[in-house]
Coordinates of C-alpha atoms in Angstrom, one line a residue:
X1 CA 158.2 104.6 173.9
X2 CA 158.7 102.9 170.5
X3 CA 161.7 100.7 171.8
X4 CA 159.7 100.1 174.9
X5 CA 156.5 99.0 173.0
X6 CA 158.6 96.3 170.8
X7 CA 159.9 94.8 174.1
X8 CA 156.3 94.1 175.3
X9 CA 155.6 92.6 172.0
X10 CA 158.4 90.4 171.9
X11 CA 157.7 88.8 175.0
X12 CA 159.8 87.4 177.5
X13 CA 163.2 85.6 177.3
X14 CA 164.9 82.8 179.7
X15 CA 168.2 83.4 179.0
X16 CA 170.9 85.7 180.8
X17 CA 173.6 86.1 178.5
X18 CA 172.2 88.9 176.6
X19 CA 171.2 91.3 179.9
X20 CA 175.1 90.6 181.0
X21 CA 176.7 92.0 178.0
X22 CA 174.2 95.1 177.9
X23 CA 175.1 95.8 181.5
X24 CA 178.7 95.0 180.8
X25 CA 178.6 97.6 178.2
X26 CA 177.3 100.3 180.6
X27 CA 179.9 99.6 183.1
X28 CA 178.0 96.9 185.2
X29 CA 176.3 99.5 187.2
X30 CA 174.0 96.7 188.9
X31 CA 177.3 95.3 190.6
X32 CA 178.3 98.7 192.3
X33 CA 175.4 98.8 194.9
X34 CA 174.9 96.6 197.8
X35 CA 171.8 94.8 196.6
X36 CA 169.0 92.6 198.8
X37 CA 167.5 89.8 196.1
X38 CA 164.1 88.5 196.9
X39 CA 162.0 85.6 195.7
X40 CA 159.2 83.7 196.9
X41 CA 155.8 82.2 195.4
X42 CA 153.8 84.9 197.6
X43 CA 154.9 87.8 199.8
X44 CA 157.8 89.0 198.1
X45 CA 156.5 92.2 196.9
X46 CA 155.5 93.1 200.5
X47 CA 158.7 92.0 202.2
X48 CA 160.7 94.1 199.5
X49 CA 158.2 96.9 200.1
X50 CA 158.6 96.5 204.0
X51 CA 162.5 96.4 203.8
X52 CA 163.1 99.1 201.2
X53 CA 160.8 101.3 203.6
X54 CA 162.6 100.4 206.7
X55 CA 166.3 101.2 205.2
X56 CA 164.8 104.7 204.0
X57 CA 163.7 105.2 207.5
X58 CA 167.2 104.0 208.8
X59 CA 168.6 106.9 206.8
X60 CA 170.0 104.7 203.8
X61 CA 169.4 105.8 200.4
X62 CA 167.5 102.6 199.0
X63 CA 166.1 101.7 195.3
X64 CA 163.6 99.4 194.8
X65 CA 162.6 97.5 192.0
X66 CA 159.3 95.4 191.7
X67 CA 156.9 94.2 189.1
X68 CA 154.3 94.4 187.6
X69 CA 153.3 98.0 187.9
X70 CA 149.5 98.8 188.5
X71 CA 149.1 101.9 186.5
X72 CA 152.5 103.5 185.5
X73 CA 155.6 101.9 184.3
X74 CA 157.6 103.9 186.5
X75 CA 156.4 102.4 189.5
X76 CA 158.6 99.6 189.2
X77 CA 161.6 101.6 189.9
X78 CA 161.4 103.6 193.1
X79 CA 164.1 105.6 195.3
X80 CA 163.3 106.7 198.8
X81 CA 159.8 105.4 198.0
X82 CA 159.3 107.9 194.9
X83 CA 158.8 106.6 191.7
X84 CA 161.7 107.2 189.1
X85 CA 161.2 111.0 187.5
X86 CA 159.7 110.8 183.8
X87 CA 162.7 112.6 182.7
X88 CA 165.4 110.4 184.4
X89 CA 163.0 107.3 183.3
X90 CA 163.4 108.5 179.5
X91 CA 167.2 109.1 179.8
X92 CA 167.9 105.7 181.1
X93 CA 165.7 104.0 178.4
X94 CA 167.8 106.1 175.9
X95 CA 171.0 104.9 177.4
X96 CA 169.9 101.3 177.5
X97 CA 168.4 101.2 174.2
X98 CA 171.5 102.6 172.6
X99 CA 173.5 99.8 174.3
X100 CA 171.3 97.1 172.7
X101 CA 171.5 98.4 169.3
X102 CA 175.2 98.8 169.5
X103 CA 175.4 95.3 170.3
X104 CA 172.2 94.3 168.1
X105 CA 170.5 92.9 171.2
X106 CA 166.5 92.7 171.4
X107 CA 165.7 92.7 175.1
X108 CA 162.4 91.8 176.9
X109 CA 160.7 94.4 178.5
X110 CA 161.6 92.9 181.8
X111 CA 165.0 92.9 180.8
X112 CA 164.8 96.5 179.9
X113 CA 163.0 97.8 183.1
X114 CA 166.0 96.1 184.9
X115 CA 168.7 98.0 183.2
X116 CA 166.8 101.0 182.9
X117 CA 166.6 100.6 187.1
X118 CA 170.3 99.3 187.4
X119 CA 171.3 102.9 185.4
X120 CA 169.1 104.8 187.7
X121 CA 170.0 103.6 191.0
X122 CA 173.8 103.9 190.3
X123 CA 173.2 107.4 189.1
X124 CA 171.2 108.0 192.5
X125 CA 174.0 106.9 194.4
X126 CA 171.9 104.3 196.2
X127 CA 173.3 102.8 199.7
X128 CA 170.9 99.5 198.5
X129 CA 168.8 98.1 196.2
X130 CA 166.0 95.8 197.4
X131 CA 165.0 93.6 194.1
X132 CA 162.0 91.5 193.6
X133 CA 162.6 88.5 191.0
X134 CA 160.1 88.7 188.3
X135 CA 159.3 84.7 188.0
X136 CA 161.2 81.9 190.1
X137 CA 164.8 83.1 190.1
X138 CA 167.3 81.0 188.0
X139 CA 166.7 82.2 184.7
X140 CA 165.0 85.8 186.1
X141 CA 166.7 88.8 184.7
X142 CA 167.5 89.7 188.2
X143 CA 169.6 87.3 188.7
X144 CA 172.5 89.0 187.0
X145 CA 172.3 90.8 190.5
X146 CA 174.7 89.9 193.4
X147 CA 172.8 89.9 196.7
X148 CA 174.6 90.6 199.8
X149 CA 171.2 89.0 201.3
X150 CA 169.2 86.9 199.3
X151 CA 165.6 85.7 200.9
X152 CA 163.0 83.1 199.9
X153 CA 159.6 84.1 201.5
X154 CA 157.8 81.0 200.6
X155 CA 157.6 78.3 198.0
X156 CA 154.2 77.0 196.5
X157 CA 152.9 76.0 193.1
X158 CA 153.1 78.7 190.8
X159 CA 154.3 79.4 187.3
X160 CA 154.9 75.4 187.5
X161 CA 155.4 75.2 183.3
X162 CA 158.6 77.3 184.0
X163 CA 159.6 76.0 187.5
X164 CA 158.5 72.8 187.4
X165 CA 155.7 70.5 189.3
X166 CA 157.1 69.5 192.4
X167 CA 158.1 71.9 195.2
X168 CA 161.6 70.8 195.5
X169 CA 161.8 71.8 191.8
X170 CA 160.4 75.2 192.2
X171 CA 162.7 75.6 195.6
X172 CA 165.8 74.8 193.4
X173 CA 164.8 77.5 191.0
X174 CA 164.4 80.0 193.4
X175 CA 167.6 79.0 195.4
X176 CA 169.5 79.6 192.3
X177 CA 169.6 83.5 193.1
X178 CA 172.2 82.6 196.0
X179 CA 175.9 83.5 194.9
X180 CA 179.0 82.7 196.5
X181 CA 179.2 84.8 199.7
X182 CA 175.3 85.4 199.8
X183 CA 173.6 85.1 203.1
X184 CA 170.1 83.1 202.8
X185 CA 166.7 83.7 204.7
X186 CA 164.3 80.9 204.1
X187 CA 160.7 81.2 205.2
X188 CA 159.2 77.8 204.9
X189 CA 157.5 75.6 207.3
X190 CA 158.3 72.1 206.1
X191 CA 161.3 70.8 207.4
X192 CA 162.3 68.5 204.4
X193 CA 162.0 71.3 201.9
X194 CA 163.9 73.8 204.1
X195 CA 166.9 71.1 204.4
X196 CA 166.7 70.9 200.6
X197 CA 167.0 74.3 200.1
X198 CA 169.7 74.8 202.8
X199 CA 171.7 72.0 201.0
X200 CA 171.2 73.6 197.5
X201 CA 172.2 77.0 199.0
X202 CA 175.3 75.6 200.3
X203 CA 176.4 74.2 197.0
X204 CA 176.1 77.4 195.4
X205 CA 178.8 78.9 198.2
X206 CA 176.3 80.7 200.6
X207 CA 177.9 82.1 203.6
X208 CA 175.2 81.4 206.0
X209 CA 171.4 80.0 205.4
X210 CA 168.9 80.6 208.3
X211 CA 165.5 79.9 208.7
X212 CA 163.1 83.3 209.1
X213 CA 160.7 81.3 211.6
X214 CA 164.1 80.3 213.8
X215 CA 165.6 84.0 213.8
X216 CA 162.4 86.2 213.8
X217 CA 159.7 85.2 216.2
X218 CA 156.4 87.1 217.2
X219 CA 152.6 86.7 216.5
X220 CA 149.6 88.6 215.0
X221 CA 147.5 90.9 217.2
X222 CA 145.0 92.0 215.1
X223 CA 143.6 92.5 211.6
X224 CA 141.2 95.3 210.9
X225 CA 140.2 97.6 208.2
X226 CA 143.1 100.0 209.3
X227 CA 145.8 97.3 208.9
X228 CA 147.5 94.6 210.8
X229 CA 149.3 94.7 214.2
X230 CA 151.8 92.4 215.3
X231 CA 154.7 91.5 217.7
X232 CA 158.2 90.8 216.2
X233 CA 160.9 89.1 218.5
X234 CA 164.1 89.5 217.1
X235 CA 167.7 89.7 218.4
X236 CA 167.3 93.9 217.7
X237 CA 163.7 93.9 218.5
X238 CA 162.7 92.2 221.6
X239 CA 158.8 91.7 221.7
X240 CA 158.4 94.8 219.9
X241 CA 154.8 95.7 218.7
X242 CA 154.3 97.1 215.1
X243 CA 151.6 98.3 212.6
X244 CA 151.4 98.2 209.1
X245 CA 148.8 99.7 206.8
X246 CA 148.5 96.5 204.6
X247 CA 145.8 94.2 205.5
X248 CA 145.9 90.6 206.1
X249 CA 147.0 88.2 208.8
X250 CA 149.8 87.0 206.3
X251 CA 151.3 90.4 206.3
X252 CA 153.0 89.4 209.6
X253 CA 155.1 86.5 207.9
X254 CA 156.2 89.3 205.1
X255 CA 157.0 91.5 207.9
X256 CA 158.9 88.8 209.4
X257 CA 160.6 88.3 206.5
X258 CA 161.6 91.7 206.2
X259 CA 162.9 91.9 209.7
X260 CA 165.2 89.2 208.8
X261 CA 166.6 90.6 205.9
X262 CA 167.4 93.6 208.3
X263 CA 168.8 91.6 211.0
X264 CA 171.2 89.9 208.5
X265 CA 172.3 93.3 207.0
X266 CA 173.1 94.4 210.6
X267 CA 174.9 91.3 211.4
X268 CA 177.1 92.0 208.1
X269 CA 177.8 95.4 209.8
X270 CA 176.2 97.0 206.7
X271 CA 173.5 98.9 209.1
X272 CA 172.3 99.8 212.5
X273 CA 168.9 99.1 213.2
X274 CA 167.0 101.2 215.7
X275 CA 163.4 100.5 216.8
X276 CA 161.7 103.7 216.2
X277 CA 163.1 103.6 212.3
X278 CA 161.8 100.3 211.8
X279 CA 158.4 101.5 213.2
X280 CA 158.2 103.9 211.0
X281 CA 159.4 102.2 208.0
X282 CA 156.6 99.7 209.0
X283 CA 153.7 102.5 209.0
X284 CA 154.9 104.4 205.7
X285 CA 155.0 101.2 203.9
X286 CA 152.7 102.0 200.8
X287 CA 152.2 98.6 198.5
X288 CA 148.8 99.2 196.5
X289 CA 146.5 96.5 195.0
X290 CA 146.9 94.1 197.9
X291 CA 143.6 94.2 200.1
X292 CA 143.4 98.0 199.1
X293 CA 140.5 99.0 200.8
X294 CA 138.3 102.1 199.2
X295 CA 134.8 103.0 200.4
X296 CA 132.1 104.9 198.3
X297 CA 128.7 105.8 199.3
X298 CA 129.1 103.6 202.4
X299 CA 129.9 100.3 200.5
X300 CA 133.3 98.8 200.6
X301 CA 135.4 97.9 197.6
X302 CA 138.6 95.8 197.8
X303 CA 141.7 95.4 195.5
X304 CA 143.6 92.5 195.9
X305 CA 146.1 90.8 193.3
X306 CA 145.7 87.2 194.7
X307 CA 146.9 85.6 191.4
X308 CA 147.5 81.6 192.6
X309 CA 145.9 79.3 194.9
X310 CA 147.9 80.1 197.9
X311 CA 147.2 84.0 197.7
X312 CA 143.2 83.3 196.9
X313 CA 143.0 81.1 200.2
X314 CA 144.7 83.9 202.2
X315 CA 142.8 86.5 200.3
X316 CA 139.4 84.7 201.2
X317 CA 140.5 83.9 205.0
X318 CA 140.9 87.6 205.6
X319 CA 137.7 88.5 203.8
X320 CA 135.7 86.4 205.6
X321 CA 137.6 87.6 209.1
X322 CA 137.0 91.1 208.5
X323 CA 133.5 91.3 206.6
X324 CA 131.8 87.6 207.4
X325 CA 128.1 88.2 207.1
X326 CA 127.9 91.0 204.7
X327 CA 126.6 90.6 201.1
X328 CA 129.6 90.3 198.9
X329 CA 130.3 90.2 195.1
X330 CA 133.5 89.5 193.2
X331 CA 135.0 91.1 190.0
X332 CA 137.3 88.5 188.6
X333 CA 139.4 87.5 185.8
X334 CA 142.3 85.0 185.9
X335 CA 145.4 84.2 183.5
X336 CA 145.5 81.1 181.7
X337 CA 148.7 79.9 183.0
X338 CA 147.0 80.0 186.7
X339 CA 145.1 77.1 188.3
X340 CA 142.0 79.3 187.9
X341 CA 139.6 76.2 188.3
X342 CA 140.6 76.0 192.0
X343 CA 140.8 79.8 192.4
X344 CA 137.5 80.1 191.3
X345 CA 136.3 77.4 193.8
X346 CA 138.0 79.2 196.9
X347 CA 136.3 82.9 196.0
X348 CA 133.1 81.0 195.0
X349 CA 132.7 80.1 198.8
X350 CA 132.9 83.8 200.0
X351 CA 130.8 85.8 197.7
X352 CA 127.3 85.9 196.9
X353 CA 127.9 87.1 193.2
X354 CA 130.5 86.4 190.8
X355 CA 131.2 89.1 187.9
X356 CA 133.5 87.1 185.3
X357 CA 135.3 90.0 183.1
X358 CA 138.2 90.1 180.7
X359 CA 141.7 91.8 181.2
X360 CA 142.1 94.8 178.3
X361 CA 145.9 95.1 178.8
X362 CA 146.9 91.2 178.5
X363 CA 144.5 89.4 176.6
X364 CA 146.8 87.2 175.0
X365 CA 147.4 85.4 178.5
X366 CA 144.1 85.7 180.1
X367 CA 141.6 82.9 180.1
X368 CA 138.7 83.2 177.6
X369 CA 135.8 84.5 179.4
X370 CA 133.5 81.9 178.5
X371 CA 135.8 79.4 179.7
X372 CA 135.9 81.1 183.3
X373 CA 132.2 81.5 183.4
X374 CA 131.6 77.7 182.5
X375 CA 134.3 77.0 185.2
X376 CA 132.7 79.5 187.9
X377 CA 129.3 77.8 187.4
X378 CA 130.2 74.8 188.5
X379 CA 131.0 76.3 192.1
X380 CA 128.3 79.2 192.1
X381 CA 124.9 79.7 191.1
X382 CA 125.2 83.5 190.5
X383 CA 127.7 84.1 188.1
X384 CA 127.5 87.1 185.8
X385 CA 129.5 87.6 182.4
X386 CA 130.6 91.5 181.5
X387 CA 133.3 92.5 178.8
X388 CA 135.7 94.4 181.3
X389 CA 136.5 96.1 184.7
X390 CA 135.2 99.4 183.6
X391 CA 131.9 97.9 182.6
X392 CA 131.9 95.7 186.0
X393 CA 132.5 98.7 188.1
X394 CA 129.9 100.8 186.5
X395 CA 127.5 97.8 186.9
X396 CA 128.4 97.8 190.9
X397 CA 127.9 101.2 191.3
X398 CA 124.4 101.4 189.7
X399 CA 123.3 97.9 191.5
X400 CA 122.8 98.0 195.5
X401 CA 122.0 95.3 198.0
X402 CA 125.7 94.4 198.1
X403 CA 128.0 95.6 201.3
X404 CA 131.3 95.1 199.5
X405 CA 132.8 94.6 196.1
X406 CA 136.4 92.7 195.3
X407 CA 138.3 92.8 192.6
X408 CA 140.5 90.1 192.3
X409 CA 142.3 87.3 190.7
X410 CA 145.4 89.2 188.9
X411 CA 147.4 92.2 189.5
X412 CA 146.8 93.6 185.9
X413 CA 142.9 93.7 186.4
X414 CA 143.5 95.4 189.8
X415 CA 145.5 97.9 188.2
X416 CA 142.9 98.5 185.7
X417 CA 140.3 99.0 188.7
X418 CA 142.4 101.1 190.5
X419 CA 143.3 103.7 187.8
X420 CA 139.5 103.9 187.0
X421 CA 138.5 104.4 190.9
X422 CA 141.5 107.2 191.4
X423 CA 140.5 108.7 188.0
X424 CA 140.3 112.6 188.4
X425 CA 137.3 112.5 185.8
X426 CA 134.6 110.3 185.9
X427 CA 131.9 108.3 187.7
X428 CA 134.1 107.8 190.9
X429 CA 136.3 111.3 190.7
X430 CA 136.2 112.8 194.3
X431 CA 133.8 110.2 195.8
X432 CA 136.2 107.2 196.8
X433 CA 138.1 107.3 200.0
X434 CA 140.9 105.0 200.7
X435 CA 140.7 103.6 204.1
X436 CA 144.0 101.8 204.8
X437 CA 146.6 104.3 203.2
X438 CA 146.6 108.0 204.3
X439 CA 146.4 109.1 200.6
X440 CA 144.4 106.8 198.2
X441 CA 145.8 109.2 195.2
X442 CA 149.5 108.3 196.0
X443 CA 150.8 106.3 193.2

């Protein structure tokens, strides 16, 4: 753990040379497994989770690499839906650390996790790896991977200090995950932006570029507290109805992206699709912290990691659809590199009380609480400031008159809240029911 802790203190890097050297010294395990590489401003994690679950149900041993984790670092690395074991995690960290030290290279935390994941997936003899980009694509550590299928789930404004201030600049960074021979699926509505991405991809020698909206149709049927129902219409799935436990109309878009990926894998002759396995894959998808709904003493608690303007807009839209007319409070904190003023304005229109808190595990990146409070007061008359999410949840449990509380603005904040809600001891032990998943204690 000391080696890992040093990487966290060190911060992130924007150079792929070091990770290539280390993976080369370890035998390039990342190049020995068929990979699906997914980027996008929003929805890439849900898309990755859907695709991995479907491939698992189709009978393929599938690794899943995502970020960030909510509670346990091992959440980032899964095979068959299960976290990497503690023993396997420690062994892989040890192997990676030895390689870094031999080469006299200091890794970032994210870089180290990808090396650990690559070693584990290779040792487990995975048939496929689904890898979610951390930020952007071009300089992200995952860009050492060679995606047979690459996917862009959407392009919007986020991380503009790294990716650029225009949609085309951001799209160029994301399209850079394409390798010669890759197939790229793109989920963007704007024709001009799609044409730009297509041109960029072919310049990178993509084998084919497909637009998700053209190849996979369908529609949302319903969104309720048990999840989302929709119809998918694709070459292998003609007007088929599916259910996912993830709540939100936008989950249809994410599911459609996943099906676009699965269809391309079949076109390449790598898999065989059957509807029943796809249905099971959707139903079994577990992706916590994204409109995850809990119930305690008759009141609802929603955890949603909406961390940018687009994500907050979607969250609020579905919050109003499902709980319009109820009295709602929000516990919120936002990282300093986000468009927090706009996000506060969006959430303020949907809630009756705003509780501003700090984030304990990422203080250097979170906006100063006082600054958030001052910005929030521009949009809302009922703003409260509390030290952290623990204090906020205690306040919520003692003060009545509200039907629903939501924790949002950052996945790091959601992780803290989820850990406290699911704690085996303390105020919430045995009293919290997860509504949209079979077991709220799955992690």
